[in-house]
Tab-separated table of C-alpha atoms (C1' of nucleotides) in Angstrom:
chain	number	residue	atom	x	y	z
C	856	MET	CA	49.459	-36.912	37.430
C	857	SER	CA	51.486	-36.185	40.612
C	858	LYS	CA	49.287	-34.132	43.647
C	859	ASN	CA	53.016	-32.493	43.376
C	860	THR	CA	52.332	-30.928	39.808
C	861	PRO	CA	51.341	-27.250	39.855
C	862	GLN	CA	48.319	-26.976	37.761
C	863	ALA	CA	46.991	-24.799	34.397
C	864	ILE	CA	45.866	-21.377	35.321
C	865	ARG	CA	42.133	-21.355	35.160
C	866	GLY	CA	41.218	-20.032	32.032
C	867	THR	CA	43.822	-20.596	29.743
C	868	GLN	CA	44.120	-23.438	27.009
C	869	ASP	CA	47.043	-26.083	26.373
C	870	ILE	CA	45.711	-26.999	23.005
C	871	PHE	CA	46.613	-29.916	20.920
C	872	GLY	CA	46.336	-32.112	17.993
C	873	ALA	CA	42.852	-31.469	15.698
C	874	ASP	CA	42.571	-28.272	17.616
C	875	ALA	CA	45.589	-27.295	17.469
C	876	GLU	CA	46.086	-27.857	13.273
C	877	ALA	CA	41.540	-25.693	13.723
C	878	PHE	CA	43.422	-22.918	15.082
C	879	ALA	CA	46.421	-23.092	12.907
C	880	PHE	CA	44.031	-22.875	9.780
C	881	VAL	CA	42.737	-20.131	10.639
C	882	VAL	CA	45.794	-17.994	11.597
C	883	GLU	CA	47.401	-19.128	8.228
C	884	THR	CA	44.630	-18.126	6.537
C	885	PHE	CA	43.970	-14.771	7.456
C	886	GLU	CA	47.597	-14.153	6.879
C	887	ARG	CA	47.223	-14.847	3.250
C	888	VAL	CA	44.016	-12.571	2.846
C	889	ARG	CA	45.677	-9.375	5.174
C	890	ARG	CA	48.243	-9.762	2.224
C	891	LEU	CA	45.888	-9.703	-0.570
C	892	TYR	CA	44.408	-6.570	0.976
C	893	ARG	CA	47.622	-4.884	1.772
C	894	PHE	CA	47.486	-5.441	5.181
C	895	ARG	CA	50.923	-4.883	6.920
C	896	ARG	CA	51.814	-6.620	9.469
C	897	VAL	CA	52.628	-5.127	12.932
C	898	GLU	CA	53.933	-7.279	16.309
C	899	MET	CA	52.348	-5.149	18.958
C	900	PRO	CA	53.360	-5.675	23.377
C	901	VAL	CA	51.579	-7.801	25.642
C	902	PHE	CA	51.135	-5.067	27.829
C	903	GLU	CA	51.236	-1.389	28.323
C	904	LYS	CA	50.425	0.931	30.462
C	905	THR	CA	47.517	0.406	32.168
C	906	GLU	CA	45.625	3.945	30.956
C	907	VAL	CA	46.701	3.048	28.027
C	908	PHE	CA	43.280	0.669	27.925
C	909	SER	CA	41.099	2.490	30.881
C	910	ARG	CA	42.043	6.097	28.275
C	911	ALA	CA	40.799	4.184	25.570
C	912	ILE	CA	37.649	1.828	26.184
C	913	GLY	CA	36.615	3.696	28.849
C	914	GLU	CA	36.507	3.571	32.815
C	915	THR	CA	33.595	2.139	32.617
C	916	THR	CA	33.382	-0.453	30.408
C	917	ASP	CA	32.850	-3.992	32.126
C	918	VAL	CA	36.907	-5.125	30.272
C	919	VAL	CA	37.998	-1.911	31.990
C	920	SER	CA	36.395	-2.065	35.711
C	921	LYS	CA	36.750	-5.331	36.319
C	922	GLU	CA	38.382	-7.246	34.197
C	923	MET	CA	41.558	-6.264	33.418
C	924	TYR	CA	45.067	-8.209	34.452
C	925	SER	CA	46.911	-5.371	36.189
C	926	PHE	CA	50.166	-5.050	38.028
C	927	GLU	CA	52.235	-2.986	39.300
C	928	ASP	CA	56.330	-3.842	37.957
C	929	ARG	CA	59.285	-3.299	40.520
C	930	GLY	CA	59.061	0.532	39.996
C	931	GLY	CA	56.281	0.855	41.202
C	932	GLU	CA	54.320	1.388	37.923
C	933	SER	CA	50.654	0.226	36.826
C	934	LEU	CA	51.042	-2.493	33.997
C	935	THR	CA	47.889	-4.502	32.375
C	936	LEU	CA	48.410	-7.573	29.781
C	937	ARG	CA	46.222	-6.409	26.791
C	938	PRO	CA	42.712	-7.204	26.468
C	939	GLU	CA	42.093	-6.361	23.554
C	940	PHE	CA	44.238	-5.263	20.186
C	941	THR	CA	42.719	-1.695	19.027
C	942	ALA	CA	44.120	0.523	21.693
C	943	GLY	CA	48.338	-0.450	21.893
C	944	ILE	CA	47.853	-0.014	17.933
C	945	ALA	CA	46.223	3.077	18.316
C	946	ARG	CA	49.276	3.999	21.186
C	947	ALA	CA	51.668	2.865	19.031
C	948	TYR	CA	50.765	4.482	16.350
C	949	LEU	CA	51.194	8.483	18.123
C	950	THR	CA	54.633	7.378	19.666
C	951	ASN	CA	55.907	5.964	16.461
C	952	GLY	CA	54.925	8.518	14.358
C	953	TRP	CA	53.219	6.423	12.384
C	954	GLN	CA	50.838	9.246	10.750
C	955	GLN	CA	53.916	9.815	7.993
C	956	HIS	CA	52.045	5.913	6.624
C	957	ALA	CA	49.248	7.307	6.441
C	958	PRO	CA	46.693	6.298	5.794
C	959	LEU	CA	47.753	2.473	7.563
C	960	LYS	CA	46.430	-0.982	7.152
C	961	VAL	CA	47.463	-3.287	9.281
C	962	ALA	CA	46.622	-6.547	11.028
C	963	THR	CA	48.456	-8.601	13.423
C	964	HIS	CA	46.956	-11.673	16.154
C	965	GLY	CA	48.037	-13.323	19.687
C	966	ALA	CA	46.931	-13.653	23.023
C	967	LEU	CA	44.928	-11.281	24.623
C	968	PHE	CA	43.640	-11.558	28.527
C	969	ARG	CA	40.848	-10.882	30.431
C	970	TYR	CA	38.829	-11.747	34.297
C	971	GLU	CA	36.532	-13.488	33.608
C	972	ARG	CA	34.616	-16.973	34.239
C	973	PRO	CA	35.495	-19.488	31.663
C	974	GLN	CA	32.940	-21.733	29.422
C	975	LYS	CA	32.760	-22.219	26.206
C	976	GLY	CA	34.637	-20.232	23.083
C	977	ARG	CA	35.269	-18.263	26.163
C	978	TYR	CA	38.968	-18.001	27.928
C	979	ARG	CA	40.538	-16.252	30.474
C	980	GLN	CA	44.218	-15.864	27.571
C	981	PHE	CA	42.532	-15.917	24.159
C	982	HIS	CA	43.180	-15.603	20.828
C	983	GLN	CA	41.900	-12.861	18.705
C	984	ILE	CA	43.222	-11.645	14.651
C	985	ASP	CA	42.687	-8.406	14.416
C	986	ALA	CA	42.659	-5.709	11.693
C	987	GLU	CA	42.758	-2.423	11.770
C	988	ILE	CA	42.965	0.986	8.771
C	989	ILE	CA	44.181	4.765	10.286
C	990	GLY	CA	44.223	8.049	9.037
C	991	ALA	CA	40.952	7.054	6.667
C	992	ALA	CA	38.007	8.876	7.190
C	993	GLU	CA	35.979	7.669	4.019
C	994	PRO	CA	32.676	4.872	4.503
C	995	GLN	CA	35.104	2.788	1.457
C	996	ALA	CA	38.028	2.264	4.336
C	997	ASP	CA	34.861	0.538	6.315
C	998	VAL	CA	34.441	-1.197	3.252
C	999	GLU	CA	37.316	-2.838	2.317
C	1000	LEU	CA	37.295	-3.937	6.222
C	1001	LEU	CA	33.809	-5.890	5.636
C	1002	ALA	CA	35.307	-7.050	2.616
C	1003	MET	CA	38.277	-8.589	3.535
C	1004	ALA	CA	36.215	-9.671	6.987
C	1005	ASP	CA	33.411	-11.745	4.560
C	1006	GLN	CA	36.672	-13.054	2.640
C	1007	LEU	CA	38.405	-14.289	4.923
C	1008	LEU	CA	34.755	-16.347	6.764
C	1009	LYS	CA	33.776	-17.889	3.380
C	1010	GLU	CA	38.027	-18.941	2.348
C	1011	LEU	CA	37.742	-20.848	6.346
C	1012	GLY	CA	34.633	-22.742	4.745
C	1013	ILE	CA	32.049	-21.243	7.453
C	1014	THR	CA	28.545	-20.372	6.405
C	1015	GLY	CA	25.792	-19.873	8.869
C	1016	VAL	CA	27.094	-16.934	9.951
C	1017	THR	CA	25.820	-12.905	8.919
C	1018	LEU	CA	27.133	-9.694	9.145
C	1019	HIS	CA	25.294	-7.785	11.423
C	1020	LEU	CA	25.459	-4.533	10.386
C	1021	ASN	CA	24.326	-0.225	12.252
C	1022	THR	CA	25.177	3.112	12.345
C	1023	LEU	CA	26.133	4.759	15.788
C	1024	GLY	CA	25.779	7.911	14.238
C	1025	ASP	CA	28.573	11.065	14.550
C	1026	ALA	CA	29.405	12.295	18.131
C	1027	ASP	CA	26.471	14.626	18.599
C	1028	SER	CA	24.423	12.149	17.023
C	1029	ARG	CA	24.913	9.449	19.144
C	1030	ASP	CA	23.950	11.618	22.192
C	1031	ALA	CA	21.403	12.499	20.937
C	1032	TRP	CA	20.035	8.985	20.562
C	1033	ARG	CA	21.189	7.912	24.187
C	1034	ALA	CA	19.705	11.282	26.190
C	1035	ALA	CA	16.704	9.624	24.096
C	1036	LEU	CA	16.820	6.079	25.248
C	1037	VAL	CA	17.773	6.797	28.823
C	1038	GLU	CA	14.749	9.364	28.789
C	1039	HIS	CA	12.456	6.222	27.370
C	1040	PHE	CA	13.740	4.085	29.656
C	1041	ARG	CA	13.904	6.057	32.341
C	1042	GLY	CA	9.733	5.972	31.898
C	1043	VAL	CA	9.060	2.426	32.504
C	1044	LYS	CA	12.274	1.730	35.000
C	1045	ASP	CA	10.204	0.505	38.020
C	1046	GLU	CA	9.790	-3.038	35.287
C	1047	LEU	CA	12.981	-3.647	33.968
C	1048	SER	CA	15.421	-6.479	34.737
C	1049	GLU	CA	17.462	-5.605	37.079
C	1050	ASP	CA	20.261	-5.593	35.113
C	1051	SER	CA	18.365	-3.113	32.925
C	1052	GLN	CA	18.212	-0.813	35.745
C	1053	GLU	CA	21.483	-1.012	36.789
C	1054	ARG	CA	21.734	-0.233	32.833
C	1055	LEU	CA	20.474	2.895	32.496
C	1056	GLU	CA	23.154	4.150	34.857
C	1057	LYS	CA	26.209	2.405	33.777
C	1058	ASN	CA	26.077	1.812	29.422
C	1059	PRO	CA	21.771	2.380	28.705
C	1060	LEU	CA	22.345	1.284	24.566
C	1061	ARG	CA	22.850	-2.301	26.153
C	1062	ILE	CA	19.043	-2.028	27.322
C	1063	LEU	CA	18.694	-2.943	23.507
C	1064	ASP	CA	20.541	-6.132	22.938
C	1065	SER	CA	18.986	-7.981	26.613
C	1066	LYS	CA	17.719	-11.055	26.643
C	1067	ASP	CA	15.563	-10.376	29.304
C	1068	PRO	CA	11.497	-10.595	28.684
C	1069	ARG	CA	10.583	-8.224	30.165
C	1070	ASP	CA	12.786	-5.379	28.846
C	1071	LYS	CA	12.376	-6.611	24.961
C	1072	ARG	CA	8.200	-5.172	25.338
C	1073	PHE	CA	9.794	-1.900	25.580
C	1074	VAL	CA	12.536	-2.525	23.283
C	1075	ALA	CA	10.320	-2.964	20.161
C	1076	ASP	CA	8.574	1.155	20.818
C	1077	ALA	CA	12.440	2.390	21.761
C	1078	PRO	CA	13.487	5.515	19.814
C	1079	LYS	CA	15.169	4.558	17.026
C	1080	ILE	CA	18.752	5.664	16.013
C	1081	ASP	CA	17.588	7.250	12.198
C	1082	ALA	CA	15.928	9.520	13.785
C	1083	TYR	CA	18.370	11.546	15.536
C	1084	LEU	CA	21.642	10.917	12.589
C	1085	SER	CA	22.915	14.016	11.349
C	1086	ASP	CA	22.267	14.133	6.691
C	1087	GLU	CA	26.430	13.050	7.695
C	1088	ALA	CA	26.255	9.826	9.224
C	1089	ARG	CA	23.828	9.354	7.166
C	1090	ALA	CA	25.084	9.589	4.322
C	1091	PHE	CA	27.709	8.028	5.802
C	1092	PHE	CA	26.536	4.776	6.357
C	1093	ASP	CA	24.364	5.098	2.459
C	1094	ALA	CA	27.839	4.905	1.156
C	1095	VAL	CA	29.272	1.873	3.041
C	1096	THR	CA	25.647	0.053	2.923
C	1097	SER	CA	26.160	0.616	-1.103
C	1098	GLY	CA	29.754	0.070	-0.891
C	1099	LEU	CA	28.921	-3.426	0.828
C	1100	ASP	CA	25.967	-4.557	-2.027
C	1101	ALA	CA	29.040	-3.450	-4.827
C	1102	ALA	CA	31.099	-5.539	-2.926
C	1103	GLY	CA	28.618	-8.396	-2.923
C	1104	VAL	CA	28.951	-8.757	0.420
C	1105	LYS	CA	25.918	-9.640	2.165
C	1106	TRP	CA	24.818	-7.990	5.506
C	1107	GLN	CA	21.269	-6.818	7.743
C	1108	ARG	CA	20.445	-4.115	9.572
C	1109	ALA	CA	20.909	-4.293	12.938
C	1110	GLU	CA	19.244	-1.355	15.296
C	1111	SER	CA	19.855	-2.750	18.368
C	1112	LEU	CA	23.518	-3.865	17.642
C	1113	VAL	CA	26.013	-1.016	20.429
C	1114	ARG	CA	29.684	-2.389	21.094
C	1115	GLY	CA	30.423	-1.839	24.378
C	1116	LEU	CA	33.372	-0.111	24.203
C	1117	ASP	CA	33.064	3.580	24.039
C	1118	TYR	CA	35.232	4.447	21.242
C	1119	TYR	CA	32.547	3.446	18.717
C	1120	ARG	CA	31.215	5.822	16.496
C	1121	HIS	CA	29.298	5.695	13.007
C	1122	THR	CA	29.444	1.699	11.346
C	1123	ALA	CA	28.717	-1.076	14.176
C	1124	PHE	CA	29.451	-4.270	12.845
C	1125	GLU	CA	28.977	-8.014	14.804
C	1126	PHE	CA	29.430	-11.435	12.740
C	1127	ILE	CA	27.073	-13.572	14.134
C	1128	PRO	CA	25.630	-17.220	13.329
C	1129	ASP	CA	21.876	-17.511	12.432
C	1130	GLU	CA	19.328	-18.839	14.866
C	1131	GLY	CA	19.312	-22.820	14.158
C	1132	SER	CA	22.229	-23.219	12.922
C	1133	GLU	CA	25.159	-25.469	12.885
C	1134	ALA	CA	27.660	-22.378	13.278
C	1135	ALA	CA	25.122	-21.127	16.312
C	1136	SER	CA	25.641	-24.388	18.061
C	1137	LYS	CA	29.094	-25.274	17.875
C	1138	LEU	CA	29.317	-21.617	19.602
C	1139	GLY	CA	27.463	-22.323	22.737
C	1140	SER	CA	26.108	-19.311	23.866
C	1141	GLN	CA	28.606	-17.387	22.382
C	1142	SER	CA	26.977	-15.703	19.797
C	1143	THR	CA	29.577	-12.991	18.157
C	1144	VAL	CA	32.362	-14.666	16.058
C	1145	LEU	CA	34.137	-11.509	14.493
C	1146	GLY	CA	33.433	-7.745	15.462
C	1147	GLY	CA	34.470	-4.001	14.760
C	1148	GLY	CA	33.318	-0.609	14.227
C	1149	ARG	CA	34.936	2.804	13.512
C	1150	TYR	CA	35.985	4.160	15.903
C	1151	ASP	CA	36.721	7.906	15.374
C	1152	GLY	CA	37.804	9.466	19.203
C	1153	LEU	CA	40.050	6.753	20.525
C	1154	MET	CA	43.440	8.555	19.427
C	1155	GLU	CA	42.035	12.250	20.922
C	1156	SER	CA	41.276	10.195	24.181
C	1157	LEU	CA	45.302	9.389	24.064
C	1158	GLY	CA	46.005	12.736	23.183
C	1159	GLY	CA	46.545	12.580	20.101
C	1160	ALA	CA	45.541	14.853	16.689
C	1161	ALA	CA	41.976	13.450	15.914
C	1162	THR	CA	42.315	10.636	13.374
C	1163	PRO	CA	39.466	8.817	11.904
C	1164	ALA	CA	40.494	5.016	11.797
C	1165	VAL	CA	38.299	1.458	11.791
C	1166	GLY	CA	38.788	-1.713	12.816
C	1167	TRP	CA	37.415	-5.602	13.050
C	1168	ALA	CA	38.633	-8.701	15.658
C	1169	ALA	CA	37.650	-12.271	15.630
C	1170	GLY	CA	38.648	-14.639	17.608
C	1171	ILE	CA	40.483	-17.779	16.573
C	1172	GLU	CA	39.502	-19.777	18.708
C	1173	ARG	CA	35.660	-19.359	17.900
C	1174	LEU	CA	36.711	-19.442	14.463
C	1175	ALA	CA	38.214	-22.695	15.075
C	1176	MET	CA	35.726	-24.177	16.365
C	1177	LEU	CA	33.908	-23.601	13.304
C	1178	VAL	CA	36.027	-24.826	10.660
C	1179	GLY	CA	35.731	-28.207	11.131
C	1180	GLU	CA	38.161	-31.022	12.235
C	1181	ARG	CA	42.042	-30.836	10.702
C	1182	GLY	CA	43.637	-34.189	10.980
C	1183	ASP	CA	47.454	-33.764	10.871
C	1184	GLU	CA	49.011	-33.484	7.700
C	1185	ARG	CA	49.106	-37.592	5.672
C	1186	LEU	CA	52.892	-39.127	6.250
C	1187	GLU	CA	54.739	-39.738	2.986
C	1188	ILE	CA	57.243	-41.541	3.971
C	1189	ALA	CA	57.031	-44.177	7.049
C	1190	VAL	CA	60.499	-45.965	7.074
C	1191	ALA	CA	60.576	-49.180	9.310
C	1192	ALA	CA	63.371	-51.234	10.915
C	1193	GLU	CA	62.197	-54.484	11.541
C	1194	ASN	CA	65.539	-55.854	12.500
C	1195	ARG	CA	68.454	-54.480	15.396
C	1196	ASP	CA	71.255	-55.052	12.864
C	1197	ARG	CA	69.193	-52.381	10.174
C	1198	GLU	CA	68.785	-49.147	12.224
C	1199	ALA	CA	70.896	-47.764	11.058
C	1200	ASP	CA	69.700	-48.410	7.653
C	1201	ALA	CA	66.236	-46.899	8.040
C	1202	ALA	CA	67.510	-43.409	9.912
C	1203	LYS	CA	69.890	-42.883	7.093
C	1204	ALA	CA	66.840	-43.098	4.914
C	1205	VAL	CA	64.236	-41.624	7.144
C	1206	ALA	CA	67.674	-38.729	6.923
C	1207	LEU	CA	67.752	-38.556	3.423
C	1208	PHE	CA	63.661	-38.436	2.973
C	1209	ARG	CA	63.710	-35.494	4.976
C	1210	GLN	CA	66.518	-33.381	3.082
C	1211	ALA	CA	64.810	-34.160	-0.246
C	1212	GLY	CA	62.142	-32.233	1.215
C	1213	PHE	CA	59.544	-34.905	2.102
C	1214	SER	CA	57.719	-35.625	5.345
C	1215	ALA	CA	59.449	-39.233	6.919
C	1216	GLU	CA	58.924	-40.938	10.104
C	1217	LEU	CA	60.967	-43.472	11.554
C	1218	PHE	CA	59.696	-46.888	13.305
C	1219	ALA	CA	62.830	-48.412	14.899
C	1220	THR	CA	61.773	-48.579	19.370
C	1221	GLY	CA	60.371	-51.403	21.047
C	1222	SER	CA	60.600	-55.034	19.935
C	1223	PRO	CA	60.938	-55.302	15.820
C	1224	ARG	CA	58.189	-57.295	15.806
C	1225	LYS	CA	56.264	-55.284	16.318
C	1226	ARG	CA	57.277	-51.914	14.267
C	1227	TYR	CA	55.472	-53.326	10.478
C	1228	ASP	CA	52.386	-52.609	11.655
C	1229	LYS	CA	53.236	-49.593	13.984
C	1230	ALA	CA	54.376	-48.205	11.066
C	1231	ARG	CA	51.523	-49.233	9.023
C	1232	LYS	CA	48.694	-47.702	11.761
C	1233	ALA	CA	50.728	-44.416	10.811
C	1234	GLU	CA	49.240	-44.536	7.239
C	1235	ALA	CA	51.726	-43.261	5.273
C	1236	ALA	CA	51.376	-43.160	1.902
C	1237	MET	CA	54.752	-44.997	1.273
C	1238	LEU	CA	55.981	-47.621	3.610
C	1239	ILE	CA	59.751	-48.970	3.378
C	1240	SER	CA	61.005	-51.853	5.501
C	1241	PHE	CA	64.296	-52.388	6.477
C	1242	ASP	CA	64.534	-56.456	7.615
C	1243	ILE	CA	66.880	-59.677	7.180
C	1244	ARG	CA	65.105	-62.999	6.803
C	1245	ASP	CA	67.684	-65.655	6.217
C	1246	GLY	CA	70.604	-63.728	6.724
C	1247	GLN	CA	70.100	-61.438	3.472
C	1248	LYS	CA	68.972	-57.967	4.020
C	1249	THR	CA	65.428	-56.954	2.435
C	1250	HIS	CA	64.048	-54.201	1.500
C	1251	SER	CA	60.365	-53.739	1.037
C	1252	LEU	CA	58.413	-51.490	-0.304
C	1253	LEU	CA	54.161	-50.226	0.565
C	1254	GLN	CA	52.238	-47.799	-1.623
C	1255	THR	CA	49.043	-46.634	-0.628
C	1256	ASP	CA	46.510	-44.391	-2.495
C	1257	PRO	CA	46.472	-41.685	-3.190
C	1258	ALA	CA	50.454	-41.451	-4.328
C	1259	ILE	CA	52.161	-38.243	-3.309
C	1260	PRO	CA	53.260	-36.166	-5.903
C	1261	ARG	CA	56.969	-36.592	-5.935
C	1262	GLU	CA	56.642	-40.103	-6.074
C	1263	ALA	CA	59.033	-41.553	-8.565
C	1264	GLU	CA	61.600	-38.570	-7.356
C	1265	ALA	CA	60.970	-40.538	-3.769
C	1266	LEU	CA	61.756	-44.172	-5.172
C	1267	GLN	CA	64.981	-42.760	-7.540
C	1268	LEU	CA	65.735	-41.704	-4.836
C	1269	PHE	CA	65.627	-44.857	-2.459
C	1270	GLY	CA	67.376	-46.962	-5.219
C	1271	LYS	CA	70.549	-44.896	-5.316
C	1272	HIS	CA	71.244	-46.665	-1.999
C	1273	TRP	CA	69.387	-49.725	-1.860
C	1274	PRO	CA	67.681	-52.243	-4.295
C	1275	ILE	CA	64.167	-52.266	-4.296
C	1276	VAL	CA	61.876	-55.305	-4.200
C	1277	ILE	CA	58.427	-54.760	-4.966
A	338	G	C1'	30.221	-11.714	40.730
A	339	C	C1'	25.637	-15.353	40.691
A	340	G	C1'	23.437	-20.077	39.046
A	341	A	C1'	24.035	-25.554	37.417
A	342	U	C1'	25.990	-30.278	37.390
A	343	C	C1'	30.509	-33.340	37.039
A	344	G	C1'	35.814	-34.915	39.235
A	345	U	C1'	37.333	-42.862	39.873
A	346	A	C1'	44.826	-45.922	35.753
A	347	G	C1'	47.675	-41.631	30.506
A	348	C	C1'	42.476	-41.727	27.692
A	349	U	C1'	37.149	-43.040	27.438
A	350	C	C1'	33.714	-44.942	30.493
A	351	A	C1'	31.928	-49.444	34.370
A	352	G	C1'	31.739	-50.017	39.692
A	353	U	C1'	24.611	-52.653	42.364
A	354	U	C1'	20.355	-51.041	48.870
A	355	G	C1'	27.452	-48.750	51.756
A	356	G	C1'	30.879	-54.654	52.282
A	357	U	C1'	36.959	-58.579	51.135
A	358	U	C1'	42.907	-57.196	47.596
A	359	A	C1'	39.423	-51.228	43.180
A	360	G	C1'	37.383	-53.629	37.251
A	361	A	C1'	36.593	-53.245	31.196
A	362	G	C1'	38.083	-50.965	26.419
A	363	C	C1'	41.782	-48.498	24.387
A	364	G	C1'	46.734	-46.675	24.595
A	365	C	C1'	51.639	-48.357	25.881
A	366	C	C1'	55.493	-52.110	27.180
A	367	G	C1'	57.002	-57.387	26.761
A	368	G	C1'	56.204	-62.820	24.147
A	369	U	C1'	54.013	-66.320	20.998
A	370	U	C1'	51.521	-66.434	16.055
A	371	U	C1'	51.104	-65.012	11.396
A	372	G	C1'	55.827	-63.429	7.246
A	373	U	C1'	54.359	-58.776	2.916
A	374	G	C1'	52.181	-58.716	7.164
A	375	G	C1'	46.926	-53.004	9.944
A	376	U	C1'	45.867	-60.191	12.603
A	377	A	C1'	44.925	-63.144	16.834
A	378	C	C1'	46.732	-65.366	22.419
A	379	C	C1'	49.305	-64.813	25.911
A	380	G	C1'	51.802	-61.401	29.961
A	381	G	C1'	53.370	-56.523	32.632
A	382	A	C1'	53.624	-52.220	33.940
A	383	G	C1'	50.445	-48.365	35.398
A	384	G	C1'	44.617	-45.746	40.502
A	385	U	C1'	46.670	-43.258	48.824
A	386	C	C1'	38.544	-43.419	43.399
A	387	G	C1'	40.235	-34.488	43.114
A	388	C	C1'	42.026	-33.189	48.745
A	389	G	C1'	40.478	-32.433	54.398
A	390	G	C1'	37.039	-33.925	57.452
A	391	G	C1'	32.395	-36.268	59.242
A	392	U	C1'	28.774	-40.340	59.665
A	393	U	C1'	28.977	-46.115	60.174
A	394	C	C1'	32.285	-52.464	62.851
A	395	G	C1'	33.315	-50.833	57.637
A	396	A	C1'	33.013	-44.794	52.596
A	397	A	C1'	34.876	-45.124	45.681
A	398	C	C1'	29.628	-45.530	47.322
A	399	C	C1'	25.567	-41.076	52.507
A	400	C	C1'	26.556	-35.518	54.854
A	401	C	C1'	30.050	-30.698	55.166
A	402	G	C1'	33.991	-28.058	53.456
A	403	U	C1'	36.901	-27.094	49.588
A	404	C	C1'	40.142	-27.249	44.832
A	405	G	C1'	39.197	-27.829	39.540
A	406	A	C1'	36.412	-29.210	35.236
A	407	U	C1'	31.805	-28.291	32.524
A	408	C	C1'	28.137	-24.914	30.738
A	409	G	C1'	25.494	-21.174	31.894
A	410	C	C1'	23.630	-15.325	33.114
A	411	C	C1'	26.078	-10.560	33.690
A	412	C	C1'	29.483	-9.125	29.427
A	413	C	C1'	32.161	-10.223	25.091
A	414	A	C1'	36.616	-12.533	20.361
RNA sequence: GCGAUCGUAGCUCAGUUGGUUAGAGCGCCGGUUUGUGGUACCGGAGGUCGCGGGUUCGAACCCCGUCGAUCGCCCCA
């Protein structure tokens, strides 16, 4: 590579080959499943006014305080490349009067941006699929959303991943629990890890899933959310779990699962690879493959009326790492021109096949005597060769197993123009 | 932001305690062989050894810096 060639931006990816096929498979499967659940497709802007994210996600979160790609446009307005979908969708809901469609089920996918150090399963420009139900207060909405996530993972063929489920309660429950946690950990502050001492001020809930052994001792006997749940919050969670059981969605309770963003209430969940599973090793140190929850307070933070909502998002790259190798689709027909004077015929044949809906590839460059071998390496279901031998135009056909559907049709089409010799 | 490992041909990698003009396989291009055949052989193109400085008679190799990649911490999808 010339030193004159600009390099790609750190943390961006040029996805190609098997990785690109796996990526496309994830998106295609998502599109199919979201139609099954009647989620409507939305397309969203890639950037928004910065305040859309800072107000919705929370000023003190890492995402807002240090990971946003923000810049001023020519009018001096602060804009930000979306670090997530939910805030932008909430803004669109309010801006466009989508209340008229409530309860509204929407789905989207695309690129997101976060300024972080890249590592396995983690990029500065990454991609997510996303599903939201807005304007639905009932636990059935949570159940439907989770059932869709569960079915998606199954249809992707992903195993060894389990739904971890928790409730953060309503606003009052969450605040009371938070206060109790702060009190509990403040008593042993000096013995906590440095990170957790900081978390005590910024985000005490996060101490619960600290990996540091110094913290784990105190996490075990920390106050549990269950003791602070209001009757309504408890009934809501019970309805979600029994709904999941009825829908056949396997789940496990994760009392210390909290989600990083400020707007979550009630249901919070993540799909996480089982420890020691193949999925876990494929993902490196990234664990969450799909995560989300209920965000009943978010619309108000953007100046809208209180609107209950639930949603989730999943990293396409992470899912793609779990779906395994997906090669290119098999070439149906390879056409070789083994003589320069047959190149026109070969090109014509390829055009005919393509117009009839067959995938076809032409091999008519480089040394004529090597074109057959090149065509052979394409491993097509059918190989047709044009040549001239002893002054006679010849056509040969090689078929390999398994045969393609419509094989007879392809042969007939070819036979209309050239005699076949087998 | 912090830490560890790594940068040699388009790709995967050799390269001895520092010692002539830097190598292989694959791929690419050409030629020969085979002639219903994924063969074999021959040849060719392609590298300021990431970049900059230092040590040395001499650096791909040692030292410093820098850029990049990978993996981990934090956090997250």
